[in-house]
């Protein structure tokens, strides 16, 4: 693992956030260590995606602070926030690709916007590097509608990686994927963390991903509108007594096909 895992990359303190007509969560505090994979968990509608919006600058929290490397993001001016934002990569829920653009055009877009002085050949080269990082060179000329769900998520991931982020925010990256594609996607996330030292904040409902790759996490509750548990998904499964967390962690997982040696068939 690259970086110092003891140092917090992201520190969230007393955060309250919501929309004009509705408060979503309040008093949310947690710390994401450098080079860790941090899970944001909770039932549908509890505010996971809204929390990500408050972390990446799309929604101003009503109170509390979000610190990256100790800098208070929401106390920066517009320019400071924009500069800080270049250090984030985001894979939105459902990948949110531009449907009229090919995979490579989707990945090129942030580069063209942020590095407008770079010649086209250099941008093309960077796009190829990012697509090969996620194993998607073959599908680079295809439009999102012609790609599988797993490939679309990979394009979204390549786009999120386009500006070499220090921290990646992934909103349900493997939801809707078959178990094998989901496992491959999880392996890719771990490779990015181990190989590039990227810190990862991941919203997920997928138990194999949560138990398989997440080091730490937070569980948001829709009813009380705050965090009701902190810790790695495995630890929460074993020790958390809150009925909502228990129901979430202990729901039945789909049976995996094994090859007789206890390994998942590929
Ligand atoms: N743009 C918006 N304007 C107003 N309310 C919103 C907006 N987006 C989400 N909400 C509401 O905020 C609450 C939290 O929504 P959010 O999308 O953050 O939940 P979530 O935990 O990500 O859910 P899911 O697991 O289904 O993706 C919900 O009640 C939702 O209806
Ligand atoms: Mg969501």
Coordinates of C-alpha atoms and ligand atoms in Angstrom, one line a residue:
X1 CA 0.0 0.0 0.0
X2 CA 1.3 3.5 -1.0
X3 CA 1.0 6.4 1.5
X4 CA 0.8 6.4 5.2
X5 CA -2.3 4.4 6.3
X6 CA -2.2 6.0 9.7
X7 CA -2.9 9.4 8.3
X8 CA -6.5 10.5 7.6
X9 CA -7.1 11.5 4.0
X10 CA -10.6 12.7 4.7
X11 CA -12.1 13.8 8.0
X12 CA -15.8 14.5 8.3
X13 CA -17.0 16.2 11.5
X14 CA -20.6 16.9 12.6
X15 CA -21.9 17.0 9.1
X16 CA -25.6 17.9 8.5
X17 CA -26.9 18.0 4.9
X18 CA -30.1 17.8 2.9
X19 CA -32.3 19.6 0.4
X20 CA -34.4 22.7 0.7
X21 CA -37.5 20.8 1.6
X22 CA -35.9 18.0 3.6
X23 CA -33.0 17.4 6.0
X24 CA -31.4 14.0 5.1
X25 CA -28.7 13.3 7.7
X26 CA -27.2 15.2 10.7
X27 CA -24.2 14.8 13.0
X28 CA -22.3 12.5 10.7
X29 CA -18.6 12.1 11.6
X30 CA -16.0 9.7 10.3
X31 CA -12.4 9.5 9.2
X32 CA -11.0 7.8 6.0
X33 CA -7.4 6.7 6.3
X34 CA -5.0 7.2 3.4
X35 CA -5.0 4.1 1.2
X36 CA -8.0 2.5 2.7
X37 CA -11.3 1.4 1.1
X38 CA -14.1 2.9 3.1
X39 CA -17.7 1.8 2.8
X40 CA -20.8 4.0 3.1
X41 CA -23.7 1.7 3.9
X42 CA -27.4 2.0 4.6
X43 CA -30.8 1.2 3.2
X44 CA -32.1 2.8 0.1
X45 CA -32.9 6.5 0.5
X46 CA -31.0 7.0 3.7
X47 CA -28.7 9.6 2.1
X48 CA -25.6 7.8 0.8
X49 CA -25.5 9.5 -2.5
X50 CA -26.4 12.8 -0.9
X51 CA -23.4 12.4 1.5
X52 CA -21.1 11.9 -1.5
X53 CA -22.5 15.1 -3.0
X54 CA -21.6 17.0 0.2
X55 CA -18.1 15.4 0.1
X56 CA -17.3 16.3 -3.6
X57 CA -18.6 19.8 -3.6
X58 CA -22.0 19.4 -5.3
X59 CA -24.1 20.2 -2.2
X60 CA -23.1 22.6 0.6
X61 CA -23.7 21.0 4.0
X62 CA -25.7 23.0 6.5
X63 CA -23.2 22.4 9.3
X64 CA -20.0 20.6 10.0
X65 CA -16.7 20.2 8.1
X66 CA -15.1 18.1 5.4
X67 CA -11.3 18.1 5.5
X68 CA -9.0 16.7 2.9
X69 CA -5.4 16.4 4.1
X70 CA -6.5 18.7 6.9
X71 CA -7.8 21.4 4.6
X72 CA -11.4 22.4 5.3
X73 CA -13.0 22.0 1.8
X74 CA -16.1 24.1 2.4
X75 CA -14.1 27.0 3.9
X76 CA -12.2 27.5 0.6
X77 CA -13.3 30.0 -2.0
X78 CA -14.7 28.8 -5.4
X79 CA -11.2 28.7 -6.9
X80 CA -9.8 26.7 -4.0
X81 CA -12.6 24.2 -4.1
X82 CA -12.2 23.8 -7.8
X83 CA -8.4 23.1 -7.4
X84 CA -9.2 20.7 -4.5
X85 CA -11.9 19.0 -6.7
X86 CA -9.2 18.1 -9.3
X87 CA -7.8 15.7 -6.7
X88 CA -11.1 13.8 -6.5
X89 CA -12.4 11.1 -9.0
X90 CA -16.1 10.3 -9.0
X91 CA -18.0 7.3 -10.4
X92 CA -21.6 8.4 -10.1
X93 CA -24.5 5.9 -9.4
X94 CA -25.3 4.1 -12.7
X95 CA -22.0 5.4 -14.2
X96 CA -23.7 8.6 -15.7
X97 CA -21.9 8.3 -19.0
X98 CA -22.8 10.6 -22.0
X99 CA -24.8 8.3 -24.1
X100 CA -24.0 10.0 -27.4
X101 CA -20.2 9.7 -26.9
X102 CA -18.0 6.7 -27.3
X103 CA -16.1 5.2 -24.3
X104 CA -13.0 7.0 -25.2
X105 CA -14.8 10.3 -25.7
X106 CA -16.4 10.0 -22.3
X107 CA -12.9 9.5 -20.7
X108 CA -11.4 12.3 -22.7
X109 CA -14.0 14.9 -21.6
X110 CA -12.6 15.8 -18.2
X111 CA -9.1 15.9 -19.7
X112 CA -10.2 18.3 -22.4
X113 CA -12.0 20.5 -19.9
X114 CA -9.3 20.6 -17.2
X115 CA -6.1 20.3 -19.4
X116 CA -7.3 22.4 -22.3
X117 CA -3.7 23.3 -23.3
X118 CA -2.7 19.7 -23.9
X119 CA -2.4 18.7 -27.6
X120 CA -5.0 16.2 -28.8
X121 CA -2.4 13.5 -29.3
X122 CA -1.4 13.7 -25.6
X123 CA -5.0 13.6 -24.5
X124 CA -5.6 10.5 -26.7
X125 CA -2.5 8.9 -25.1
X126 CA -3.8 9.6 -21.6
X127 CA -7.2 8.2 -22.5
X128 CA -5.6 4.9 -23.8
X129 CA -3.6 4.6 -20.5
X130 CA -6.8 5.0 -18.4
X131 CA -8.8 2.6 -20.5
X132 CA -6.1 0.0 -20.4
X133 CA -5.8 0.5 -16.6
X134 CA -9.5 -0.7 -16.3
X135 CA -9.0 -3.4 -19.0
X136 CA -11.2 -1.7 -21.6
X137 CA -9.1 -1.1 -24.7
X138 CA -11.3 -3.3 -27.0
X139 CA -14.5 -1.4 -26.2
X140 CA -13.1 2.1 -26.6
X141 CA -15.0 3.0 -29.8
X142 CA -18.4 1.7 -28.5
X143 CA -21.2 3.9 -27.1
X144 CA -22.5 3.1 -23.6
X145 CA -25.7 1.5 -25.0
X146 CA -23.5 -1.1 -26.8
X147 CA -21.5 -2.0 -23.7
X148 CA -22.4 -4.5 -20.9
X149 CA -23.1 -3.1 -17.4
X150 CA -19.7 -4.1 -16.2
X151 CA -18.0 -2.4 -19.1
X152 CA -20.0 0.8 -18.6
X153 CA -18.9 0.8 -15.0
X154 CA -15.3 0.4 -16.2
X155 CA -15.7 3.4 -18.5
X156 CA -17.0 5.4 -15.6
X157 CA -14.1 4.3 -13.5
X158 CA -11.6 5.2 -16.3
X159 CA -13.2 8.6 -16.5
X160 CA -13.0 9.0 -12.7
X161 CA -9.3 8.2 -13.0
X162 CA -8.6 10.6 -15.8
X163 CA -7.1 13.3 -13.7
X164 CA -5.0 11.0 -11.5
X165 CA -7.1 11.4 -8.3
X166 CA -5.8 10.9 -4.8
X167 CA -9.3 9.9 -3.6
X168 CA -12.0 8.1 -5.5
X169 CA -15.7 8.2 -4.7
X170 CA -17.7 5.3 -6.1
X171 CA -21.5 5.2 -5.8
X172 CA -22.7 1.6 -6.0
X173 CA -20.1 0.5 -8.6
X174 CA -21.1 -3.1 -8.7
X175 CA -24.9 -2.9 -8.2
X176 CA -26.6 -4.8 -11.0
X177 CA -23.5 -6.6 -12.2
X178 CA -23.4 -10.4 -12.2
X179 CA -21.3 -11.9 -9.4
X180 CA -18.3 -12.6 -11.6
X181 CA -18.2 -9.1 -13.1
X182 CA -18.8 -7.7 -9.7
X183 CA -15.8 -9.7 -8.3
X184 CA -13.6 -8.5 -11.2
X185 CA -14.7 -4.9 -10.5
X186 CA -13.8 -5.4 -6.8
X187 CA -10.4 -6.8 -7.8
X188 CA -9.8 -3.7 -9.9
X189 CA -10.6 -1.4 -7.1
X190 CA -8.1 -3.2 -4.8
X191 CA -5.5 -3.0 -7.6
X192 CA -6.0 0.7 -7.9
X193 CA -5.6 1.1 -4.2
X194 CA -2.6 -1.2 -3.9
X195 CA -0.9 -0.1 -7.1
X196 CA -1.6 3.6 -7.2
X197 CA -2.2 4.3 -3.5
X198 CA -5.6 5.8 -4.1
X199 CA -7.9 6.2 -1.1
X200 CA -11.4 4.9 -1.9
X201 CA -14.9 5.9 -0.5
X202 CA -17.5 3.4 -1.8
X203 CA -21.2 3.4 -1.4
X204 CA -22.3 -0.2 -1.7
X205 CA -25.2 -2.6 -0.8
X206 CA -23.3 -5.6 -2.2
X207 CA -22.3 -7.9 0.7
X208 CA -19.5 -9.7 -1.2
X209 CA -17.9 -6.3 -2.0
X210 CA -18.4 -5.0 1.5
X211 CA -17.0 -8.0 3.3
X212 CA -14.3 -8.7 0.6
X213 CA -12.6 -5.4 0.1
X214 CA -13.7 -2.7 2.6
X215 CA -11.4 -1.9 5.5
X216 CA -13.7 0.4 7.4
X217 CA -17.1 2.1 7.0
X218 CA -20.1 3.9 8.3
X219 CA -23.8 2.9 8.4
X220 CA -26.3 5.7 7.9
X221 CA -29.8 5.2 9.2
X222 CA -32.9 6.6 7.4
X223 CA -35.1 6.7 10.5
X224 CA -32.8 8.6 13.0
X225 CA -31.1 10.4 10.1
X226 CA -27.6 9.9 11.4
X227 CA -24.9 7.3 11.5
X228 CA -25.7 4.3 13.7
X229 CA -22.6 2.3 13.3
X230 CA -18.9 2.7 12.5
X231 CA -16.4 0.0 11.6
X232 CA -15.5 -2.5 8.9
X233 CA -18.4 -4.4 7.4
X234 CA -17.0 -7.7 8.7
X235 CA -16.8 -6.3 12.2
X236 CA -20.3 -4.9 12.0
X237 CA -21.6 -8.2 10.9
X238 CA -20.0 -9.9 13.8
X239 CA -20.6 -7.4 16.6
X240 CA -23.2 -4.8 15.8
X241 CA -26.5 -5.4 17.7
X242 CA -28.5 -2.6 16.0
X243 CA -31.5 -4.4 14.3
X244 CA -31.2 -2.4 11.1
X245 CA -27.5 -3.1 10.7
X246 CA -28.0 -6.8 11.6
X247 CA -30.8 -7.1 9.1
X248 CA -28.6 -5.5 6.4
X249 CA -25.5 -7.5 7.1
X250 CA -27.2 -10.9 7.6
X251 CA -29.5 -11.0 4.7
X252 CA -29.0 -14.1 2.5
X253 CA -26.3 -13.9 -0.1
X254 CA -26.8 -15.6 -3.4
X255 CA -25.2 -19.0 -3.5
X256 CA -21.8 -19.0 -5.3
X257 CA -21.0 -21.7 -7.7
X258 CA -17.8 -23.4 -6.6
X259 CA -15.4 -25.6 -8.5
X260 CA -15.3 -28.3 -5.9
X261 CA -12.2 -26.8 -4.2
X262 CA -14.2 -24.1 -2.5
X263 CA -13.2 -21.5 -5.1
X264 CA -15.7 -19.4 -6.9
X265 CA -15.9 -20.7 -10.5
X266 CA -14.7 -18.0 -13.1
Ligands
LIG1 N1 -32.1 16.3 -5.8 C1 -32.9 16.0 -4.8 N2 -33.8 16.9 -4.3 C2 -34.6 16.7 -3.2 N3 -34.5 15.5 -2.5 C3 -33.6 14.5 -3.0 C4 -32.8 14.8 -4.1 N4 -32.0 13.7 -4.3 C5 -32.3 12.8 -3.3 N5 -33.3 13.3 -2.5 C6 -33.9 12.7 -1.3 O1 -33.0 12.6 -0.3 C7 -33.0 11.3 0.4 C8 -31.7 10.6 0.2 O2 -31.5 10.3 -1.1 P1 -30.2 9.6 -1.6 O3 -30.3 9.5 -3.1 O4 -29.0 10.3 -1.1 O5 -30.3 8.1 -0.9 P2 -29.4 6.8 -1.2 O6 -29.1 6.3 0.2 O7 -28.3 7.2 -2.1 O8 -30.4 5.8 -1.8 P3 -30.1 4.6 -2.9 O9 -29.5 3.5 -2.1 O10 -31.5 4.3 -3.4 O11 -29.2 5.2 -4.0 C9 -34.2 10.6 -0.3 O12 -35.3 10.8 0.5 C10 -34.4 11.2 -1.6 O13 -35.7 11.2 -2.1
LIG2 MG1 -27.7 6.5 -4.0

